[in-house]
Amino acid sequence: MICVTIGCGSHKRMIEEHQKLADDGVKFVELRLDYLRKKPELHRLLPNRPTVVLATARRKEDGGQWRESEEARLGLLREAIVSGVDYVDLEVDVAPKIPRFGKTKRVVSYHNMKETPEDLDGLRRKMIAECDPDVVKIAVTPKNIGDVFRLVDFLRRVNAPERIAAGEPKTLGISMTEHGWFTRVLGKKFGCPYTYAGFSEKRILAPGLLYYKTLRDLYRYDDITESTKIFGVVADPVQHSLSPAIHNRSYVEMGLDCAYVPFRVAPEDLSEFIDRAPELDVAGLSVTIPHKVEIMKKLNGRIDSAAQAIGACNTVVWGPDGKLNGFNTDYMAALLAIETAMGRKVGAASPLSGASAMVLGTGGAAQAVVRGLKDRGARVIIAARSEEKGLALAKRFDCEFCRWEDRGGYVVQVLANCTSVGMFPNVDESPMEQQMLRSGTVVFDAVYNPETTYLLRMARQRGCKTVSGVEMFVGQACLQYKLFTGQKASGSFMRSVVRGALSAVRAE
Ligand code: NAP
């Protein structure tokens, strides 16, 4: 169950937002009474409430906004209970002072804005012994992935079905930092009775709180069960990835019991995260910046030839033997996008065979593209602003190198931009000037946000054929989808999701 939190300055607005949520099918709402500017009037908020309500008045030291005295706050919480509110949130230090009354259920909460205490079991035992909880809520601040997994282990243990059947209260664990954010999405797998979400995408009342529509409609919190296979993207940062939208929407479209979750993992946490990810039922991951090279050290199963040659992989999948296999789907996706634009025919030799190509940049995308072009028999020239990096890449893959200032002097059949120049928000930049582009050249831009970059616009004006990074992005996602689920993805469906997500990013 998702509990949507509302915190408004006025009663009128709080009532309106509450009704709006109910109209949208939300069943459980937390009213944050500490956000009201005037003395809370429960007789306006509780009778005829359109959903189940949890009443909370949070103190400043616990991350809330309560401005009046502690005595007034305790009085308000008692009044909420006497008024028959469905749930009341009582902090661990005040719960013993407020006795159980009527049918109101007690969420006894502990907040630690600095760390994750060592003895979570001891803390919970004390909360049960002293506070008479129906739900134990423990919200902590993990410092690293080890802290997050300690929280997960604890939740699994204390929410074990036999303990709940024996009458112990359910425990809700919350990680208030982004690297433990997945606990908010996957909480049901650890027996959490519900999860919190925000009313608005912009107005976030607690660290790490997700917008309820994202949690409900994109991550499908309510559909995640013990048997749901988990996939995801491991990155740092991870916030702006389009992969959750593309994969989750495809699972719904294809009716698969899978969920795709972003995992923010710092470089120093990668090894531990990969070791422990299967405990979260994670069966495969997209891997992106900054982990594509480092992840290679964790592979102990099959490694595809592209990943081996490039020394980087963007997809990992655990096999039935528990071994971790690595793939580079960027390689094939970029090749297919370029070959399709060149008029590739099924069964015929690659149009890249013997063609001349210039690749701009030396990073991860450039390495995948260069390797692909070389494998297809193209003559490749690498242009890079860093002579040292450009020469090294050219030597590694047996290519020519050209200095950045000389890049306009070559006549090539394929030009591939693999730098980040032109990427949102710097949409008025291009890695090539218009007069450097020649009619008939196939111009590929790895940048996919925006779909039509300044480079591609100029290239079209010069009579070039163009291929956008969206084609590569969709191509690599289709290949990943197949590796993850064994099923064929719909490229056109994924393309429409990416376009929708990109226009939403621009509208922000
Ligand atoms: P990366 O590893 O960080 O490499 C970026 C490259 O761009 C480096 O060679 C960098 O040069 C160069 N560069 C940056 N600013 C430059 C400038 N002003 N002038 C000249 N060169 C410049 O990044 P990446 O992973 O390769 O990604 C590159 C682009 O491809 C990004 O926009 C990314 O979103 C896109 N991409 C798309 C897909 C897809 O599926 N469509 C997949 C992967 C990547 P220095 O080393 O000198 O800094």
Coordinates of C-alpha atoms and ligand atoms in Angstrom, one line a residue:
M1 CA 0.0 0.0 0.0
I2 CA 1.2 3.5 -0.8
C3 CA 0.6 6.2 1.8
V4 CA 0.7 9.6 0.2
T5 CA 1.9 12.5 2.4
I6 CA 0.3 15.9 2.2
G7 CA 1.6 19.0 3.9
C8 CA -0.2 22.3 3.2
G9 CA -0.2 25.7 4.9
S10 CA -4.0 26.0 4.9
H11 CA -6.8 23.6 5.8
K12 CA -8.7 24.4 2.6
R13 CA -5.8 23.3 0.5
M14 CA -5.2 20.2 2.5
I15 CA -8.9 19.2 2.2
E16 CA -8.7 19.9 -1.6
E17 CA -5.5 17.9 -2.1
H18 CA -6.9 15.0 0.0
Q19 CA -10.0 14.8 -2.1
K20 CA -7.9 15.0 -5.3
L21 CA -5.9 12.0 -4.2
A22 CA -9.1 10.1 -3.3
D23 CA -10.5 10.9 -6.7
D24 CA -7.3 9.5 -8.2
G25 CA -7.8 6.2 -6.4
V26 CA -5.4 6.8 -3.5
K27 CA -6.6 4.8 -0.4
F28 CA -4.2 5.9 2.3
V29 CA -3.1 9.5 3.1
E30 CA -0.8 11.0 5.8
L31 CA -1.9 14.5 6.9
R32 CA 1.1 16.4 8.0
L33 CA -0.5 18.6 10.6
D34 CA 2.8 20.3 11.3
Y35 CA 2.6 22.1 7.9
L36 CA -0.6 24.0 8.8
R37 CA 0.1 27.6 9.5
K38 CA -2.9 28.0 11.9
K39 CA -3.9 25.8 14.8
P40 CA -4.9 22.4 13.2
E41 CA -8.7 22.0 13.2
L42 CA -9.3 18.3 13.2
H43 CA -13.1 18.7 13.0
R44 CA -12.5 20.1 9.4
L45 CA -10.0 17.4 8.4
L46 CA -11.2 14.1 9.8
P47 CA -15.0 13.7 9.6
N48 CA -16.1 12.5 6.1
R49 CA -12.5 11.9 5.2
P50 CA -12.3 10.3 1.8
T51 CA -9.4 7.9 2.5
V52 CA -7.8 6.1 5.5
V53 CA -5.8 8.8 7.3
L54 CA -2.5 8.8 9.3
A55 CA -2.2 11.9 11.4
T56 CA 1.3 13.2 12.0
A57 CA 2.7 16.4 13.6
R58 CA 6.4 16.2 13.2
R59 CA 8.9 18.2 15.3
K60 CA 11.7 20.2 13.6
E61 CA 14.4 17.9 14.9
D62 CA 12.8 15.0 13.2
G63 CA 12.5 16.8 9.9
G64 CA 9.1 18.4 10.5
Q65 CA 7.7 22.0 10.7
W66 CA 5.9 22.1 14.1
R67 CA 6.2 25.6 15.5
E68 CA 4.1 25.5 18.7
S69 CA 5.0 23.9 22.1
E70 CA 5.5 20.2 22.6
E71 CA 2.6 20.2 25.0
A72 CA 0.3 21.6 22.2
R73 CA 1.6 18.9 19.9
L74 CA 0.9 16.0 22.3
G75 CA -2.5 17.5 22.9
L76 CA -3.2 17.5 19.2
L77 CA -2.1 13.9 18.8
R78 CA -4.4 12.9 21.7
E79 CA -7.2 14.8 20.1
A80 CA -6.7 13.0 16.8
I81 CA -6.9 9.6 18.6
V82 CA -10.1 10.7 20.4
S83 CA -11.5 11.8 17.1
G84 CA -11.0 8.3 15.8
V85 CA -8.3 8.9 13.2
D86 CA -7.3 5.6 11.6
Y87 CA -3.6 5.8 12.3
V88 CA -1.5 8.2 14.4
D89 CA 2.3 8.7 14.2
L90 CA 3.9 8.8 17.6
E91 CA 7.7 9.2 18.0
V92 CA 9.5 6.7 20.1
D93 CA 10.0 9.1 23.0
V94 CA 6.4 10.3 23.1
A95 CA 4.5 7.1 22.4
P96 CA 4.8 5.8 26.1
K97 CA 3.1 9.0 27.2
I98 CA 0.1 8.6 24.9
P99 CA -2.0 5.4 25.7
R100 CA -3.9 3.4 23.2
F101 CA -7.5 4.4 22.8
G102 CA -10.4 3.3 20.6
K103 CA -9.6 1.8 17.2
T104 CA -6.7 4.1 16.2
K105 CA -3.6 2.2 15.1
R106 CA -0.3 3.4 16.4
V107 CA 2.7 3.9 14.0
V108 CA 5.6 4.3 16.4
S109 CA 8.4 6.1 14.6
Y110 CA 12.1 6.5 15.0
H111 CA 14.1 9.0 12.9
N112 CA 17.8 9.3 12.6
M113 CA 18.9 12.1 10.3
K114 CA 22.6 11.4 10.8
E115 CA 23.2 7.6 10.6
T116 CA 21.9 4.0 10.7
P117 CA 22.3 2.8 14.3
E118 CA 24.3 -0.4 14.8
D119 CA 21.7 -2.2 16.9
L120 CA 18.5 -2.0 14.8
D121 CA 17.1 -5.2 16.5
G122 CA 17.7 -3.7 20.0
L123 CA 16.0 -0.5 18.9
R124 CA 13.0 -2.3 17.7
R125 CA 12.7 -4.5 20.7
K126 CA 12.7 -1.4 22.9
M127 CA 10.1 0.3 20.7
I128 CA 7.8 -2.8 21.1
A129 CA 8.4 -3.2 24.8
E130 CA 7.8 0.5 25.7
C131 CA 5.5 2.0 23.0
D132 CA 2.7 -0.5 22.2
P133 CA 3.0 -0.2 18.4
D134 CA 0.8 -1.6 15.6
V135 CA 3.6 -0.6 13.1
V136 CA 7.2 0.1 14.0
K137 CA 8.7 2.7 11.7
I138 CA 12.5 3.2 11.5
A139 CA 13.8 5.9 9.2
V140 CA 17.6 6.2 9.0
T141 CA 20.3 7.8 7.0
P142 CA 22.6 5.2 5.5
K143 CA 26.2 6.3 4.9
N144 CA 27.0 3.6 2.4
I145 CA 25.6 0.6 0.7
G146 CA 26.6 -1.6 3.6
D147 CA 24.2 0.4 5.8
V148 CA 21.4 -0.1 3.3
F149 CA 21.8 -3.8 3.1
R150 CA 22.0 -4.0 6.9
L151 CA 18.6 -2.3 7.0
V152 CA 17.3 -4.8 4.3
D153 CA 18.6 -7.8 6.3
F154 CA 17.0 -6.4 9.4
L155 CA 13.6 -5.9 7.7
R156 CA 13.6 -9.4 6.2
R157 CA 14.4 -10.9 9.6
V158 CA 11.8 -9.0 11.7
N159 CA 9.1 -9.2 9.1
A160 CA 9.5 -13.0 8.5
P161 CA 6.0 -14.5 8.2
E162 CA 6.4 -16.7 11.3
R163 CA 7.1 -13.7 13.4
I164 CA 4.2 -11.7 12.1
A165 CA 1.9 -14.8 12.5
A166 CA 3.1 -15.0 16.1
G167 CA 1.7 -11.5 16.7
E168 CA 4.8 -9.2 16.3
P169 CA 4.0 -5.9 14.7
K170 CA 5.2 -5.2 11.1
T171 CA 8.3 -3.0 10.7
L172 CA 8.6 -0.3 8.1
G173 CA 12.2 0.7 7.2
I174 CA 13.1 3.8 5.3
S175 CA 16.4 4.9 3.9
M176 CA 16.4 8.7 3.7
T177 CA 19.4 8.9 1.3
E178 CA 19.3 8.4 -2.5
H179 CA 21.6 5.3 -2.4
G180 CA 19.0 3.5 -0.3
W181 CA 16.2 4.8 -2.2
F182 CA 15.3 1.4 -3.7
T183 CA 14.1 0.4 -0.2
R184 CA 11.1 2.7 -0.8
V185 CA 10.2 0.9 -4.1
L186 CA 11.0 -2.7 -3.1
G187 CA 9.8 -2.5 0.6
K188 CA 7.1 -5.1 0.0
K189 CA 9.8 -7.7 -0.7
F190 CA 11.1 -7.1 2.8
G191 CA 7.7 -7.3 4.4
C192 CA 7.1 -3.5 4.9
P193 CA 3.4 -2.9 5.5
Y194 CA 3.4 0.2 3.3
T195 CA 5.6 2.9 1.8
Y196 CA 5.4 6.7 1.8
A197 CA 5.2 8.9 -1.3
G198 CA 4.8 12.6 -2.1
F199 CA 1.7 14.4 -3.4
S200 CA 3.6 16.5 -5.8
E201 CA 6.7 16.0 -8.0
K202 CA 8.1 19.4 -7.0
R203 CA 7.0 19.7 -3.3
I204 CA 9.0 16.9 -1.5
L205 CA 8.4 16.8 2.2
A206 CA 11.1 14.3 3.3
P207 CA 14.5 13.3 1.9
G208 CA 14.2 10.6 -0.7
L209 CA 10.4 10.7 -0.9
L210 CA 9.1 9.8 -4.4
Y211 CA 6.1 11.3 -6.2
Y212 CA 3.2 8.9 -5.8
K213 CA 2.4 8.6 -9.5
T214 CA 6.0 7.6 -10.2
L215 CA 5.9 5.0 -7.5
R216 CA 2.4 3.7 -8.4
D217 CA 2.3 4.0 -12.2
L218 CA 6.0 3.7 -13.2
Y219 CA 7.4 1.4 -10.6
R220 CA 4.1 -0.3 -9.9
Y221 CA 4.7 -0.7 -6.2
D222 CA 1.5 -2.5 -5.5
D223 CA 2.2 -5.2 -8.1
I224 CA 5.7 -6.0 -6.8
T225 CA 5.6 -9.4 -5.0
E226 CA 8.0 -12.1 -3.8
S227 CA 8.1 -13.5 -7.4
T228 CA 8.7 -10.2 -9.2
K229 CA 12.0 -10.3 -11.1
I230 CA 14.0 -7.1 -10.5
F231 CA 16.1 -5.3 -13.1
G232 CA 17.6 -1.9 -12.9
V233 CA 20.3 0.6 -13.8
V234 CA 23.3 1.1 -11.7
A235 CA 24.8 4.6 -12.0
D236 CA 26.0 7.6 -10.0
P237 CA 24.1 9.9 -10.4
V238 CA 21.0 8.0 -11.6
Q239 CA 18.2 10.5 -11.4
H240 CA 17.8 11.4 -15.0
S241 CA 18.1 8.0 -16.6
L242 CA 15.4 7.2 -19.2
S243 CA 15.9 3.5 -18.7
P244 CA 13.3 3.0 -15.9
A245 CA 10.6 4.5 -18.2
I246 CA 11.6 2.5 -21.2
H247 CA 11.9 -0.9 -19.4
N248 CA 9.0 -0.6 -17.0
R249 CA 6.5 0.5 -19.6
S250 CA 7.6 -2.3 -21.9
Y251 CA 7.1 -4.9 -19.0
V252 CA 3.5 -3.6 -18.6
E253 CA 3.0 -3.7 -22.4
M254 CA 4.2 -7.3 -22.5
G255 CA 2.5 -8.3 -19.3
L256 CA 5.7 -9.4 -17.5
D257 CA 6.1 -9.7 -13.8
C258 CA 9.3 -7.6 -13.7
A259 CA 10.2 -4.2 -12.3
Y260 CA 13.1 -1.9 -13.3
V261 CA 14.6 0.2 -10.5
P262 CA 17.3 2.9 -10.5
F263 CA 20.2 2.1 -8.1
R264 CA 22.5 4.9 -7.2
V265 CA 25.7 3.3 -6.3
A266 CA 29.0 5.2 -5.5
P267 CA 32.2 3.9 -7.1
E268 CA 33.5 2.6 -3.8
D269 CA 30.2 0.7 -3.2
L270 CA 30.0 -1.0 -6.6
S271 CA 31.7 -4.3 -5.6
E272 CA 29.5 -4.8 -2.5
F273 CA 26.4 -3.8 -4.3
I274 CA 27.0 -6.4 -7.1
D275 CA 27.8 -9.1 -4.6
R276 CA 24.5 -8.5 -2.8
A277 CA 22.1 -7.4 -5.6
P278 CA 20.8 -11.0 -6.1
E279 CA 19.4 -10.8 -2.5
L280 CA 17.0 -8.2 -3.8
D281 CA 16.0 -10.6 -6.6
V282 CA 18.0 -8.5 -9.0
A283 CA 18.5 -10.7 -12.1
G284 CA 20.2 -8.1 -14.5
L285 CA 21.4 -4.6 -14.6
S286 CA 22.1 -1.8 -17.1
V287 CA 25.4 -0.3 -16.2
T288 CA 26.3 3.3 -16.9
I289 CA 28.6 6.1 -15.9
P290 CA 30.9 5.7 -13.9
H291 CA 30.8 1.9 -13.6
K292 CA 31.1 0.6 -17.2
V293 CA 34.8 -0.3 -16.9
E294 CA 35.0 -1.2 -13.2
I295 CA 32.1 -3.7 -13.5
M296 CA 34.3 -5.8 -15.8
K297 CA 36.2 -6.9 -12.6
K298 CA 33.1 -8.5 -11.2
L299 CA 32.3 -10.6 -14.3
N300 CA 32.9 -14.3 -13.6
G301 CA 30.7 -15.8 -16.4
R302 CA 30.4 -15.2 -20.1
I303 CA 31.7 -11.9 -21.5
D304 CA 30.7 -11.0 -25.1
S305 CA 33.3 -10.2 -27.6
A306 CA 32.4 -6.5 -27.8
A307 CA 32.7 -6.0 -24.0
Q308 CA 36.0 -7.9 -24.1
A309 CA 37.4 -5.8 -26.9
I310 CA 36.2 -2.5 -25.5
G311 CA 37.0 -3.3 -21.9
A312 CA 33.6 -2.0 -20.8
C313 CA 30.2 -3.4 -20.5
N314 CA 26.8 -1.8 -20.1
T315 CA 24.7 -4.9 -19.3
V316 CA 25.1 -7.6 -16.8
V317 CA 22.9 -10.6 -16.2
W318 CA 23.2 -13.3 -13.5
G319 CA 23.0 -16.8 -15.1
P320 CA 21.2 -19.8 -13.5
D321 CA 24.6 -20.9 -12.1
G322 CA 24.8 -17.6 -10.2
K323 CA 27.6 -16.3 -12.4
L324 CA 27.7 -12.8 -13.7
N325 CA 27.7 -12.4 -17.5
G326 CA 28.6 -9.1 -19.2
F327 CA 27.6 -7.6 -22.6
N328 CA 28.1 -4.4 -24.5
T329 CA 24.8 -3.6 -26.2
D330 CA 26.0 -0.1 -27.2
Y331 CA 28.3 -1.6 -29.7
M332 CA 25.7 -3.5 -31.7
A333 CA 23.0 -0.8 -31.3
A334 CA 25.3 2.0 -32.7
L335 CA 26.4 -0.3 -35.6
L336 CA 22.8 -1.2 -36.5
A337 CA 21.7 2.4 -36.4
I338 CA 24.5 3.5 -38.7
E339 CA 24.1 0.6 -41.1
T340 CA 20.4 1.1 -41.3
A341 CA 20.9 4.7 -42.3
M342 CA 23.4 3.5 -45.0
G343 CA 20.7 1.2 -46.5
R344 CA 21.8 -2.1 -45.0
K345 CA 20.2 -5.1 -46.7
V346 CA 19.6 -8.4 -44.9
G347 CA 22.0 -11.0 -46.0
A348 CA 24.2 -8.5 -48.0
A349 CA 27.7 -7.4 -46.9
S350 CA 27.8 -4.5 -44.4
P351 CA 27.7 -1.1 -46.2
L352 CA 30.5 -0.2 -43.7
S353 CA 32.9 -2.6 -45.3
G354 CA 35.6 -0.4 -46.9
A355 CA 33.8 2.8 -46.0
S356 CA 35.6 5.8 -44.4
A357 CA 34.4 7.1 -41.1
M358 CA 35.3 9.8 -38.6
V359 CA 34.6 9.4 -34.9
L360 CA 34.6 12.4 -32.6
G361 CA 35.6 11.8 -29.0
T362 CA 37.3 9.0 -27.1
G363 CA 34.9 8.1 -24.2
G364 CA 32.7 5.1 -23.7
A365 CA 30.4 5.7 -26.7
A366 CA 33.4 6.4 -29.0
Q367 CA 35.1 3.2 -28.0
A368 CA 31.9 1.1 -28.8
V369 CA 31.4 2.9 -32.1
V370 CA 35.1 2.7 -33.2
R371 CA 35.3 -1.0 -32.3
G372 CA 32.1 -1.7 -34.3
L373 CA 33.2 0.3 -37.3
K374 CA 36.5 -1.5 -37.4
D375 CA 34.9 -4.9 -37.0
R376 CA 32.8 -4.1 -40.1
G377 CA 35.9 -3.3 -42.1
A378 CA 35.6 0.5 -42.1
R379 CA 38.6 2.9 -42.3
V380 CA 38.3 5.0 -39.1
I381 CA 39.8 8.4 -38.2
I382 CA 39.5 9.5 -34.6
A383 CA 39.3 13.2 -33.9
A384 CA 39.7 14.3 -30.2
R385 CA 40.4 17.5 -28.4
S386 CA 42.9 15.5 -26.3
E387 CA 45.8 14.5 -28.5
E388 CA 47.0 12.0 -25.9
K389 CA 43.6 10.2 -25.6
G390 CA 43.0 10.3 -29.3
L391 CA 46.4 8.8 -30.2
A392 CA 45.9 6.1 -27.5
L393 CA 42.5 5.1 -28.9
A394 CA 43.8 5.2 -32.5
K395 CA 46.7 2.9 -31.6
R396 CA 44.4 0.5 -29.6
F397 CA 42.0 0.0 -32.5
D398 CA 44.4 0.5 -35.4
C399 CA 42.9 3.8 -36.6
E400 CA 44.2 7.1 -37.8
F401 CA 44.2 10.1 -35.6
C402 CA 43.4 13.7 -36.5
R403 CA 43.9 16.8 -34.4
W404 CA 40.7 18.4 -33.3
E405 CA 41.4 21.6 -35.3
D406 CA 41.9 19.5 -38.5
R407 CA 38.6 17.5 -38.3
G408 CA 36.9 19.6 -41.0
G409 CA 39.5 18.7 -43.7
Y410 CA 38.5 15.1 -44.3
V411 CA 35.9 13.7 -46.7
V412 CA 34.3 10.7 -45.1
Q413 CA 31.2 8.6 -45.7
V414 CA 30.2 8.4 -42.0
L415 CA 30.7 11.0 -39.3
A416 CA 29.9 9.8 -35.7
N417 CA 29.7 12.3 -32.9
C418 CA 30.5 10.5 -29.7
T419 CA 31.3 13.6 -27.6
S420 CA 28.7 15.0 -25.3
V421 CA 28.7 18.4 -27.2
G422 CA 25.1 19.5 -28.0
M423 CA 23.6 17.5 -25.1
F424 CA 20.8 19.1 -23.1
P425 CA 21.0 21.8 -21.8
N426 CA 23.8 23.0 -24.2
V427 CA 21.5 22.4 -27.2
D428 CA 23.0 25.3 -29.2
E429 CA 26.4 23.7 -29.4
S430 CA 27.8 21.5 -32.1
P431 CA 31.1 19.5 -32.4
M432 CA 31.2 20.4 -36.2
E433 CA 30.7 23.7 -38.0
Q434 CA 28.2 23.7 -40.8
Q435 CA 30.8 24.2 -43.6
M436 CA 32.6 21.1 -42.4
L437 CA 29.6 18.9 -43.3
R438 CA 29.4 17.4 -46.8
S439 CA 26.3 16.4 -48.7
G440 CA 25.8 12.6 -48.8
T441 CA 27.7 11.9 -45.5
V442 CA 25.8 9.8 -43.0
V443 CA 25.9 11.8 -39.7
F444 CA 25.3 9.9 -36.5
D445 CA 25.0 11.7 -33.2
A446 CA 25.2 9.6 -30.0
V447 CA 23.6 12.4 -28.1
Y448 CA 19.9 11.5 -27.6
N449 CA 18.7 14.5 -25.6
P450 CA 17.6 16.3 -27.6
E451 CA 16.7 13.9 -30.4
T452 CA 17.4 16.4 -33.1
T453 CA 20.7 18.0 -32.1
Y454 CA 22.1 21.2 -33.6
L455 CA 24.6 19.0 -35.4
L456 CA 21.8 16.9 -37.0
R457 CA 19.8 20.0 -37.9
M458 CA 22.8 21.5 -39.8
A459 CA 23.6 18.1 -41.4
R460 CA 20.1 17.9 -42.8
Q461 CA 20.4 21.4 -44.2
R462 CA 23.7 20.3 -45.9
G463 CA 22.0 17.3 -47.5
C464 CA 23.4 14.6 -45.2
K465 CA 21.6 11.5 -44.0
T466 CA 21.2 11.7 -40.3
V467 CA 20.8 9.1 -37.5
S468 CA 20.0 10.3 -33.9
G469 CA 21.2 8.9 -30.6
V470 CA 17.6 7.8 -29.9
E471 CA 18.0 5.0 -32.4
M472 CA 21.1 3.8 -30.6
F473 CA 19.4 4.2 -27.2
V474 CA 16.4 2.3 -28.3
G475 CA 18.5 -0.3 -30.0
Q476 CA 20.6 -1.0 -26.8
A477 CA 17.5 -1.1 -24.7
C478 CA 15.9 -3.6 -27.0
L479 CA 19.0 -5.8 -26.8
Q480 CA 19.1 -5.4 -23.0
Y481 CA 15.4 -6.3 -22.7
K482 CA 16.1 -9.5 -24.6
L483 CA 19.0 -10.4 -22.4
F484 CA 17.0 -9.6 -19.3
T485 CA 13.7 -11.3 -20.1
G486 CA 14.4 -13.6 -23.0
Q487 CA 11.6 -11.8 -25.0
K488 CA 11.7 -9.6 -28.0
A489 CA 11.0 -5.9 -27.3
S490 CA 9.0 -3.6 -29.4
G491 CA 11.4 -1.0 -30.8
S492 CA 8.6 1.3 -31.9
F493 CA 6.9 1.2 -28.5
M494 CA 10.3 1.9 -26.8
R495 CA 10.9 4.8 -29.2
S496 CA 7.5 6.4 -28.3
V497 CA 8.3 6.1 -24.6
V498 CA 11.7 7.7 -25.0
R499 CA 10.2 10.6 -27.1
G500 CA 7.5 11.1 -24.4
A501 CA 10.1 11.1 -21.6
L502 CA 12.4 13.5 -23.5
S503 CA 9.6 16.0 -24.0
A504 CA 8.7 15.7 -20.3
V505 CA 12.3 16.6 -19.4
R506 CA 12.2 19.6 -21.7
A507 CA 9.0 20.8 -20.2
E508 CA 10.4 20.8 -16.6
Ligands
NAP1 P1 32.4 10.1 -21.9 O1 33.0 8.8 -21.7 O2 32.4 11.1 -20.8 O3 33.1 10.8 -23.2 C1 32.8 12.1 -23.6 C2 33.7 12.5 -24.7 O4 33.3 13.8 -25.2 C3 35.2 12.6 -24.4 O5 36.0 12.1 -25.4 C4 35.4 14.1 -24.2 O6 36.7 14.6 -24.3 C5 34.5 14.6 -25.3 N1 34.1 16.0 -25.1 C6 33.4 16.5 -24.2 N2 33.2 17.9 -24.4 C7 33.9 18.2 -25.5 C8 34.2 19.3 -26.2 N3 33.7 20.5 -25.8 N4 34.9 19.3 -27.4 C9 35.4 18.1 -27.8 N5 35.3 16.9 -27.1 C10 34.5 17.0 -26.0 O7 30.9 10.0 -22.4 P2 30.2 8.9 -23.3 O8 29.6 7.8 -22.4 O9 31.2 8.4 -24.3 O10 29.0 9.7 -23.9 C11 29.2 10.6 -24.9 C12 27.8 11.1 -25.4 O11 27.1 10.0 -26.0 C13 26.9 11.6 -24.3 O12 26.1 12.6 -24.8 C14 26.0 10.4 -24.0 O13 24.7 10.7 -23.5 C15 25.9 9.8 -25.4 N6 25.6 8.3 -25.3 C16 24.5 7.9 -26.0 C17 24.2 6.6 -26.0 C18 23.0 6.1 -26.7 O14 22.5 5.0 -26.5 N7 22.5 7.0 -27.6 C19 25.0 5.6 -25.3 C20 26.1 6.1 -24.7 C21 26.4 7.4 -24.7 P3 37.7 14.6 -23.1 O15 38.0 13.2 -22.7 O16 38.8 15.4 -23.6 O17 36.9 15.3 -21.9

